[in-house]
GROMACS .gro file of C-alpha atoms in nm:
model
  413
    1MET     CA    1  -0.036  -0.024  -0.014
    2ARG     CA    2   0.156   0.293  -0.135
    3ILE     CA    3   0.075   0.553   0.162
    4ALA     CA    4   0.190   0.908   0.185
    5ILE     CA    5   0.212   1.100   0.531
    6ILE     CA    6   0.207   1.446   0.542
    7GLY     CA    7   0.475   1.647   0.825
    8GLY     CA    8   0.774   1.486   0.966
    9GLY     CA    9   0.720   1.566   1.345
   10LEU     CA   10   0.764   1.340   1.596
   11SER     CA   11   0.353   1.145   1.488
   12GLY     CA   12   0.450   1.168   1.131
   13LEU     CA   13   0.776   0.944   1.221
   14VAL     CA   14   0.630   0.718   1.440
   15SER     CA   15   0.333   0.633   1.202
   16ALA     CA   16   0.614   0.606   0.960
   17TYR     CA   17   0.814   0.379   1.110
   18ARG     CA   18   0.531   0.126   1.174
   19LEU     CA   19   0.414   0.089   0.883
   20SER     CA   20   0.734   0.086   0.699
   21PRO     CA   21   0.852  -0.274   0.683
   22ASP     CA   22   0.532  -0.353   0.492
   23HIS     CA   23   0.414  -0.039   0.315
   24GLU     CA   24   0.567   0.234   0.058
   25ILE     CA   25   0.547   0.539   0.303
   26THR     CA   26   0.687   0.880   0.162
   27ILE     CA   27   0.668   1.177   0.416
   28TYR     CA   28   0.668   1.508   0.314
   29GLU     CA   29   0.803   1.761   0.565
   30LYS     CA   30   0.835   2.134   0.459
   31SER     CA   31   1.098   2.216   0.664
   32ALA     CA   32   1.498   2.134   0.619
   33GLU     CA   33   1.507   1.960   0.916
   34LEU     CA   34   1.326   1.636   1.093
   35GLY     CA   35   1.163   1.626   1.385
   36GLY     CA   36   0.894   1.932   1.447
   37LEU     CA   37   0.900   2.126   1.758
   38LEU     CA   38   1.166   1.827   1.833
   39SER     CA   39   1.390   1.966   1.614
   40SER     CA   40   1.761   2.056   1.712
   41TYR     CA   41   1.985   2.378   1.677
   42HIS     CA   42   2.274   2.237   1.565
   43ARG     CA   43   2.616   2.378   1.748
   44GLY     CA   44   2.933   2.236   1.612
   45THR     CA   45   2.992   1.976   1.986
   46TYR     CA   46   2.607   1.998   2.096
   47SER     CA   47   2.252   1.954   2.000
   48ILE     CA   48   1.965   2.196   2.151
   49GLU     CA   49   1.611   2.128   2.131
   50ARG     CA   50   1.490   2.405   1.969
   51TYR     CA   51   1.164   2.407   2.165
   52TYR     CA   52   1.232   2.278   2.545
   53HIS     CA   53   1.119   1.945   2.603
   54HIS     CA   54   1.133   1.664   2.797
   55PHE     CA   55   0.901   1.362   2.883
   56PHE     CA   56   0.731   1.161   3.217
   57THR     CA   57   0.770   0.861   3.352
   58GLY     CA   58   0.427   0.712   3.296
   59ASP     CA   59   0.488   0.772   2.912
   60GLU     CA   60   0.464   0.460   2.841
   61SER     CA   61   0.445   0.443   2.476
   62PHE     CA   62   0.714   0.641   2.423
   63LEU     CA   63   0.918   0.424   2.662
   64HIS     CA   64   0.856   0.118   2.505
   65LEU     CA   65   0.933   0.314   2.126
   66LEU     CA   66   1.253   0.398   2.242
   67ASP     CA   67   1.327   0.054   2.395
   68GLU     CA   68   1.248  -0.094   2.019
   69LEU     CA   69   1.564   0.139   1.880
   70ARG     CA   70   1.743   0.036   2.142
   71LEU     CA   71   1.814   0.412   2.287
   72THR     CA   72   1.685   0.319   2.625
   73GLU     CA   73   2.032   0.327   2.783
   74ASP     CA   74   1.997   0.730   2.701
   75ILE     CA   75   1.749   0.758   2.951
   76LEU     CA   76   1.808   1.015   3.203
   77TRP     CA   77   1.558   1.105   3.499
   78LEU     CA   78   1.653   1.433   3.612
   79LYS     CA   79   1.496   1.656   3.838
   80GLY     CA   80   1.303   1.887   3.752
   81SER     CA   81   1.280   2.221   3.996
   82THR     CA   82   1.041   2.506   3.958
   83GLY     CA   83   0.964   2.856   4.063
   84THR     CA   84   0.845   3.215   4.041
   85TYR     CA   85   0.929   3.567   3.947
   86LEU     CA   86   0.771   3.776   4.114
   87ASN     CA   87   0.802   4.147   4.218
   88GLY     CA   88   1.135   4.097   4.066
   89VAL     CA   89   1.263   3.830   4.297
   90ILE     CA   90   1.293   3.468   4.208
   91TYR     CA   91   1.091   3.222   4.467
   92PRO     CA   92   1.219   2.819   4.458
   93LEU     CA   93   0.842   2.664   4.447
   94THR     CA   94   0.955   2.273   4.371
   95THR     CA   95   0.913   2.112   4.713
   96PRO     CA   96   0.669   2.115   5.006
   97ILE     CA   97   0.875   2.284   5.191
   98GLU     CA   98   0.962   2.583   4.925
   99ILE     CA   99   0.649   2.626   4.905
  100LEU     CA  100   0.537   2.644   5.241
  101ARG     CA  101   0.806   2.947   5.254
  102TYR     CA  102   0.641   3.120   4.969
  103PRO     CA  103   0.543   3.472   5.118
  104TYR     CA  104   0.281   3.555   4.939
  105LEU     CA  105   0.024   3.301   5.030
  106THR     CA  106  -0.065   3.230   5.442
  107ILE     CA  107  -0.031   2.873   5.585
  108PRO     CA  108  -0.432   2.835   5.527
  109ASP     CA  109  -0.427   2.890   5.176
  110LYS     CA  110  -0.102   2.649   5.108
  111ILE     CA  111  -0.298   2.399   5.321
  112LYS     CA  112  -0.626   2.435   5.086
  113LEU     CA  113  -0.336   2.451   4.780
  114GLY     CA  114  -0.263   2.125   4.925
  115LEU     CA  115  -0.598   1.982   4.931
  116PHE     CA  116  -0.673   2.079   4.583
  117THR     CA  117  -0.337   1.916   4.450
  118LYS     CA  118  -0.406   1.572   4.651
  119LYS     CA  119  -0.828   1.595   4.483
  120VAL     CA  120  -0.713   1.713   4.183
  121ARG     CA  121  -0.705   1.339   4.014
  122THR     CA  122  -1.070   1.261   4.148
  123PHE     CA  123  -1.232   1.525   3.889
  124ASP     CA  124  -1.362   1.418   3.602
  125LEU     CA  125  -1.228   1.586   3.261
  126SER     CA  126  -1.527   1.564   3.084
  127GLU     CA  127  -1.720   1.773   3.302
  128LEU     CA  128  -1.443   2.086   3.269
  129ASP     CA  129  -1.373   2.138   2.955
  130ALA     CA  130  -1.688   2.366   2.943
  131ILE     CA  131  -1.540   2.549   3.221
  132SER     CA  132  -1.250   2.819   3.226
  133ALA     CA  133  -0.951   2.732   3.498
  134GLU     CA  134  -1.009   3.087   3.576
  135LYS     CA  135  -1.368   3.027   3.716
  136PHE     CA  136  -1.293   2.698   3.842
  137LEU     CA  137  -0.989   2.743   4.035
  138HIS     CA  138  -1.119   3.025   4.183
  139GLU     CA  139  -1.432   2.816   4.270
  140GLN     CA  140  -1.147   2.577   4.410
  141VAL     CA  141  -0.897   2.759   4.553
  142GLY     CA  142  -1.018   3.142   4.539
  143ASP     CA  143  -0.863   3.448   4.379
  144LYS     CA  144  -0.567   3.488   4.610
  145ILE     CA  145  -0.435   3.148   4.554
  146TYR     CA  146  -0.545   3.182   4.194
  147GLN     CA  147  -0.388   3.520   4.078
  148SER     CA  148  -0.031   3.437   4.294
  149PHE     CA  149   0.055   3.052   4.232
  150PHE     CA  150  -0.166   2.875   3.936
  151ARG     CA  151  -0.227   3.242   3.665
  152PRO     CA  152   0.208   3.274   3.635
  153LEU     CA  153   0.128   2.891   3.479
  154LEU     CA  154  -0.115   2.997   3.270
  155LYS     CA  155   0.010   3.346   3.101
  156SER     CA  156   0.329   3.130   3.047
  157LYS     CA  157   0.129   2.839   2.839
  158PHE     CA  158  -0.145   3.057   2.623
  159GLY     CA  159  -0.021   3.434   2.707
  160MET     CA  160  -0.299   3.653   2.658
  161ASN     CA  161  -0.616   3.371   2.609
  162ALA     CA  162  -0.486   3.243   2.950
  163GLU     CA  163  -0.810   3.340   3.138
  164LYS     CA  164  -1.050   3.130   2.864
  165VAL     CA  165  -0.825   2.814   2.909
  166SER     CA  166  -1.028   2.482   2.980
  167ALA     CA  167  -0.996   2.384   3.338
  168ALA     CA  168  -0.961   2.026   3.167
  169TRP     CA  169  -0.624   2.153   3.049
  170LEU     CA  170  -0.555   2.262   3.388
  171VAL     CA  171  -0.681   2.002   3.590
  172SER     CA  172  -0.462   1.718   3.371
  173ARG     CA  173  -0.137   1.955   3.390
  174VAL     CA  174  -0.151   1.923   3.832
  175ALA     CA  175  -0.250   1.590   3.826
  176ILE     CA  176   0.045   1.469   3.649
  177ARG     CA  177   0.253   1.652   3.849
  178SER     CA  178   0.075   1.583   4.170
  179ASP     CA  179   0.266   1.305   4.229
  180ARG     CA  180   0.624   1.457   4.293
  181SER     CA  181   0.842   1.358   4.557
  182LEU     CA  182   0.967   1.554   4.857
  183ALA     CA  183   1.243   1.645   4.698
  184GLY     CA  184   1.063   1.718   4.381
  185GLU     CA  185   0.970   1.582   4.011
  186ARG     CA  186   1.168   1.364   3.809
  187LEU     CA  187   1.144   1.433   3.397
  188GLY     CA  188   1.288   1.224   3.152
  189TYR     CA  189   1.548   1.314   2.875
  190LEU     CA  190   1.744   1.173   2.618
  191ASN     CA  191   2.154   1.172   2.630
  192LYS     CA  192   2.274   1.442   2.469
  193GLY     CA  193   1.937   1.539   2.349
  194PHE     CA  194   1.649   1.398   2.125
  195SER     CA  195   1.838   1.451   1.781
  196ARG     CA  196   1.947   1.141   1.821
  197PHE     CA  197   1.594   0.954   1.874
  198ILE     CA  198   1.469   1.137   1.552
  199ASN     CA  199   1.825   1.043   1.344
  200THR     CA  200   1.690   0.712   1.487
  201ILE     CA  201   1.383   0.728   1.423
  202SER     CA  202   1.438   0.846   1.033
  203GLY     CA  203   1.725   0.597   1.006
  204GLN     CA  204   1.498   0.311   1.023
  205ILE     CA  205   1.259   0.397   0.840
  206THR     CA  206   1.471   0.492   0.543
  207GLU     CA  207   1.655   0.178   0.600
  208ARG     CA  208   1.294  -0.002   0.499
  209GLY     CA  209   1.238   0.158   0.202
  210GLY     CA  210   1.032   0.462   0.306
  211GLU     CA  211   1.150   0.827   0.163
  212ILE     CA  212   1.214   1.069   0.304
  213ARG     CA  213   1.105   1.427   0.106
  214ILE     CA  214   1.237   1.735   0.352
  215SER     CA  215   1.229   2.105   0.224
  216SER     CA  216   0.853   1.985   0.032
  217PRO     CA  217   0.612   2.136   0.106
  218VAL     CA  218   0.216   2.017   0.028
  219THR     CA  219   0.052   2.282  -0.192
  220SER     CA  220  -0.193   2.033  -0.320
  221LEU     CA  221  -0.421   1.688  -0.161
  222ILE     CA  222  -0.670   1.639  -0.420
  223ARG     CA  223  -0.908   1.302  -0.374
  224GLN     CA  224  -1.096   1.142  -0.688
  225GLU     CA  225  -1.227   0.864  -0.610
  226LYS     CA  226  -1.034   0.606  -0.387
  227THR     CA  227  -0.701   0.800  -0.492
  228TRP     CA  228  -0.521   1.067  -0.301
  229PHE     CA  229  -0.337   1.321  -0.471
  230VAL     CA  230  -0.054   1.467  -0.300
  231ASN     CA  231   0.141   1.744  -0.543
  232ASP     CA  232  -0.024   1.566  -0.802
  233GLU     CA  233   0.159   1.242  -0.720
  234PRO     CA  234  -0.103   0.926  -0.611
  235TYR     CA  235  -0.118   0.742  -0.299
  236GLU     CA  236  -0.403   0.510  -0.133
  237GLY     CA  237  -0.328   0.650   0.206
  238ILE     CA  238  -0.312   0.963   0.352
  239ILE     CA  239  -0.207   1.010   0.736
  240ALA     CA  240  -0.176   1.405   0.820
  241THR     CA  241  -0.034   1.565   1.136
  242ILE     CA  242  -0.036   1.943   1.032
  243ALA     CA  243  -0.288   2.160   1.182
  244PRO     CA  244  -0.660   2.169   1.033
  245GLY     CA  245  -0.593   2.523   0.951
  246LEU     CA  246  -0.331   2.476   0.715
  247LEU     CA  247  -0.483   2.181   0.560
  248ARG     CA  248  -0.776   2.388   0.510
  249GLU     CA  249  -0.476   2.622   0.286
  250ILE     CA  250  -0.410   2.307   0.105
  251GLY     CA  251  -0.783   2.243  -0.005
  252VAL     CA  252  -0.853   1.963   0.185
  253PRO     CA  253  -1.271   2.031   0.371
  254ILE     CA  254  -1.243   1.978   0.740
  255SER     CA  255  -1.306   2.200   1.039
  256ASP     CA  256  -1.084   2.362   1.250
  257VAL     CA  257  -1.009   2.475   1.616
  258PRO     CA  258  -0.820   2.755   1.750
  259TYR     CA  259  -0.408   2.753   1.732
  260GLN     CA  260  -0.167   2.886   1.914
  261GLY     CA  261   0.196   3.031   1.808
  262ALA     CA  262   0.554   2.972   1.983
  263ALA     CA  263   0.777   3.185   1.994
  264CYS     CA  264   1.102   3.023   2.137
  265LEU     CA  265   1.455   3.187   2.239
  266THR     CA  266   1.758   2.959   2.304
  267MET     CA  267   2.076   3.168   2.426
  268GLY     CA  268   2.384   3.014   2.532
  269LEU     CA  269   2.506   3.234   2.851
  270LYS     CA  270   2.874   3.245   2.987
  271ARG     CA  271   2.688   3.211   3.385
  272ALA     CA  272   2.394   3.070   3.514
  273VAL     CA  273   2.087   3.299   3.633
  274THR     CA  274   1.818   3.142   3.740
  275ASN     CA  275   1.948   3.025   4.059
  276GLY     CA  276   1.974   2.665   3.983
  277ILE     CA  277   1.589   2.637   3.893
  278TYR     CA  278   1.470   2.436   3.586
  279TRP     CA  279   1.184   2.614   3.564
  280ILE     CA  280   1.039   2.977   3.603
  281ASN     CA  281   0.712   3.082   3.576
  282LEU     CA  282   0.715   3.491   3.539
  283TYR     CA  283   0.438   3.684   3.749
  284ASP     CA  284   0.545   4.027   3.620
  285ASN     CA  285   0.554   4.172   3.258
  286ALA     CA  286   0.732   4.042   2.996
  287PRO     CA  287   0.772   3.982   2.660
  288TYR     CA  288   0.763   3.554   2.780
  289GLY     CA  289   0.589   3.403   3.035
  290ALA     CA  290   0.879   3.146   3.129
  291VAL     CA  291   1.245   3.140   3.175
  292ILE     CA  292   1.385   2.740   3.174
  293GLY     CA  293   1.698   2.704   3.295
  294HIS     CA  294   1.814   2.391   3.015
  295THR     CA  295   2.145   2.328   3.210
  296CYS     CA  296   1.970   2.354   3.585
  297PHE     CA  297   1.820   2.037   3.418
  298ALA     CA  298   2.070   1.851   3.150
  299PRO     CA  299   2.445   1.887   3.248
  300PHE     CA  300   2.623   2.165   3.208
  301SER     CA  301   2.955   1.906   3.070
  302TRP     CA  302   2.766   1.867   2.724
  303TYR     CA  303   2.728   2.186   2.634
  304GLY     CA  304   3.108   2.388   2.769
  305GLU     CA  305   2.793   2.683   2.836
  306HIS     CA  306   2.438   2.782   3.001
  307ILE     CA  307   2.173   2.703   2.745
  308ILE     CA  308   1.831   2.932   2.865
  309TYR     CA  309   1.487   2.885   2.683
  310LEU     CA  310   1.251   3.217   2.671
  311ALA     CA  311   0.889   3.062   2.582
  312SER     CA  312   0.609   3.291   2.477
  313TYR     CA  313   0.255   3.222   2.285
  314PHE     CA  314   0.092   3.432   2.093
  315THR     CA  315  -0.233   3.451   1.808
  316GLY     CA  316  -0.190   3.601   1.470
  317ASN     CA  317   0.149   3.714   1.409
  318PRO     CA  318   0.425   3.769   1.672
  319VAL     CA  319   0.554   4.156   1.692
  320PRO     CA  320   0.814   4.251   1.468
  321ASP     CA  321   1.100   4.325   1.723
  322LEU     CA  322   1.020   4.032   1.988
  323LYS     CA  323   1.319   3.848   1.979
  324GLU     CA  324   1.494   4.198   2.114
  325GLN     CA  325   1.237   4.252   2.340
  326MET     CA  326   1.234   3.949   2.469
  327ILE     CA  327   1.610   4.011   2.527
  328ARG     CA  328   1.634   4.303   2.647
  329ASP     CA  329   1.378   4.221   2.902
  330PHE     CA  330   1.565   3.924   3.020
  331CYS     CA  331   1.867   4.123   3.073
  332LYS     CA  332   1.682   4.338   3.288
  333LYS     CA  333   1.506   4.123   3.473
  334PHE     CA  334   1.787   3.846   3.534
  335GLY     CA  335   2.104   4.138   3.596
  336VAL     CA  336   2.257   3.978   3.251
  337GLN     CA  337   2.510   4.146   3.058
  338LYS     CA  338   2.484   4.151   2.653
  339SER     CA  339   2.874   4.054   2.664
  340ASP     CA  340   2.748   3.742   2.910
  341ILE     CA  341   2.532   3.643   2.551
  342LEU     CA  342   2.756   3.378   2.398
  343TRP     CA  343   2.476   3.296   2.113
  344THR     CA  344   2.040   3.342   2.040
  345GLU     CA  345   1.817   3.184   1.811
  346LEU     CA  346   1.488   3.296   1.775
  347SER     CA  347   1.229   2.990   1.641
  348LEU     CA  348   0.866   3.028   1.504
  349ASP     CA  349   0.553   2.804   1.507
  350PRO     CA  350   0.210   2.970   1.422
  351PHE     CA  351   0.112   2.657   1.448
  352ALA     CA  352   0.287   2.508   1.783
  353GLY     CA  353  -0.047   2.358   1.961
  354PRO     CA  354  -0.375   2.409   1.988
  355LEU     CA  355  -0.584   2.649   2.247
  356TYR     CA  356  -0.756   2.440   2.527
  357LEU     CA  357  -1.038   2.678   2.527
  358ALA     CA  358  -1.299   2.619   2.706
  359GLY     CA  359  -1.539   2.399   2.468
  360TYR     CA  360  -1.262   2.247   2.300
  361LYS     CA  361  -1.352   1.871   2.306
  362PRO     CA  362  -1.673   1.864   2.060
  363ARG     CA  363  -1.461   2.094   1.806
  364MET     CA  364  -1.202   1.830   1.869
  365GLU     CA  365  -1.403   1.572   1.830
  366GLU     CA  366  -1.570   1.747   1.439
  367LEU     CA  367  -1.258   1.701   1.319
  368THR     CA  368  -1.264   1.432   1.116
  369VAL     CA  369  -1.192   1.376   0.687
  370PRO     CA  370  -1.311   1.078   0.523
  371GLY     CA  371  -1.050   0.847   0.395
  372MET     CA  372  -0.799   1.005   0.614
  373SER     CA  373  -0.589   0.923   0.873
  374LEU     CA  374  -0.519   1.274   1.172
  375ALA     CA  375  -0.239   1.201   1.396
  376GLY     CA  376  -0.157   1.631   1.430
  377MET     CA  377  -0.159   1.805   1.795
  378PHE     CA  378  -0.552   1.831   1.772
  379SER     CA  379  -0.628   1.480   1.815
  380ALA     CA  380  -0.765   1.268   2.095
  381GLU     CA  381  -0.463   1.134   2.175
  382ASN     CA  382  -0.330   1.499   2.300
  383TYR     CA  383  -0.637   1.601   2.475
  384PRO     CA  384  -0.668   1.774   2.725
  385GLU     CA  385  -0.294   1.857   2.675
  386ARG     CA  386  -0.038   1.813   2.413
  387SER     CA  387   0.278   1.570   2.507
  388ILE     CA  388   0.513   1.312   2.323
  389GLU     CA  389   0.345   1.070   2.480
  390GLY     CA  390   0.051   1.205   2.288
  391SER     CA  391   0.241   1.226   1.996
  392VAL     CA  392   0.330   0.925   2.000
  393ARG     CA  393   0.073   0.750   2.024
  394ALA     CA  394  -0.141   0.944   1.783
  395GLY     CA  395   0.088   0.838   1.562
  396GLU     CA  396   0.078   0.456   1.652
  397ARG     CA  397  -0.288   0.490   1.619
  398ALA     CA  398  -0.272   0.663   1.270
  399ALA     CA  399  -0.089   0.368   1.140
  400LYS     CA  400  -0.317   0.130   1.238
  401GLU     CA  401  -0.689   0.399   1.130
  402ILE     CA  402  -0.462   0.376   0.798
  403ILE     CA  403  -0.509   0.007   0.719
  404SER     CA  404  -0.838  -0.026   0.869
  405PHE     CA  405  -0.948   0.240   0.629
  406SER     CA  406  -0.819   0.062   0.333
  407GLN     CA  407  -0.945  -0.258   0.427
  408LEU     CA  408  -1.342  -0.157   0.411
  409GLU     CA  409  -1.205   0.010   0.090
  410GLY     CA  410  -1.192  -0.319  -0.007
  411ARG     CA  411  -0.771  -0.246  -0.128
  412PRO     CA  412  -0.532  -0.509  -0.122
  413LEU     CA  413  -0.296  -0.470   0.116
   0.00000   0.00000   0.00000
């Protein structure tokens, strides 16, 4: 069976890997680099992801895939510390002791917060989809805890849309991180980054006869009877991993869901500036919502310099001088001199992920195209929070689904 996969990100690569032993696979990737949001910069002596990434102890599908690819020995479980930047001060918020020391919540507030995080796994996500996280948190923990503890998190992930985000997303996010130990949370990373994983899985695809076309955007996608034509080339099956809005641009009749863009500024610094904390959400106004001290997570020795991400999300188009604004604000807030900065790179993706606004799930469930398998970040596997695990599971489901479609149409496999 001849199958085209649109998008060479994680889901597309997983689908191709599962199908390539028995089928004729072609991946179309518009950029010059595979991996999508998991792609990397290559800095001579090391590679570093364009967008910050980690995975979790419960990511069974991804961990199984790493085992298949013989990359299990590359898995590292590292401490993922967190904090908040508020009124010019960095407050660590990783351990219960640090939360107890946080001066912007009273002891009763902290007890209420602790009880909420214990209760969070009992909520039914389907009942929370239509409720905003802001409303839900005001009801559950009150305005003070919302403003000083949860609002910086929502702002760091959704920017100007923070107040409209679904409570289902918030509860899912808190639940996955609510089982941390007294020492903090363990997060997964791969030895010297994810680029080896991308190289390994793509190498397996090509060794099995699959074709990977980088710098090859899909400009037309048409179905005539039972045949799909991708840029005028015929295929019997299609797996699409790109955003619905992009599918609509090339003529696919599909409904849409709101997406947000990501702007991620990566920097190499001469010195550490985040007080040893991996992830800092900003309460204070800034042109970015979070500062990620990558080398407070992955070993500094891999890089020989301190790696920082500044993460920002946007809808529409980012401001023209965003990079300069981010650098200027970061230097001011964190006491960085221009001479401390060794290099900078800004990555922009206008379709970085769905906006999980209140009422998202019904719109997600309407996303279907007859005869096409969809495996993008808008898929059910990535609801109500996108992740590496969700993208792997979406790719695996799409690979099985496209075979089922063919069998229903009576095609020989």
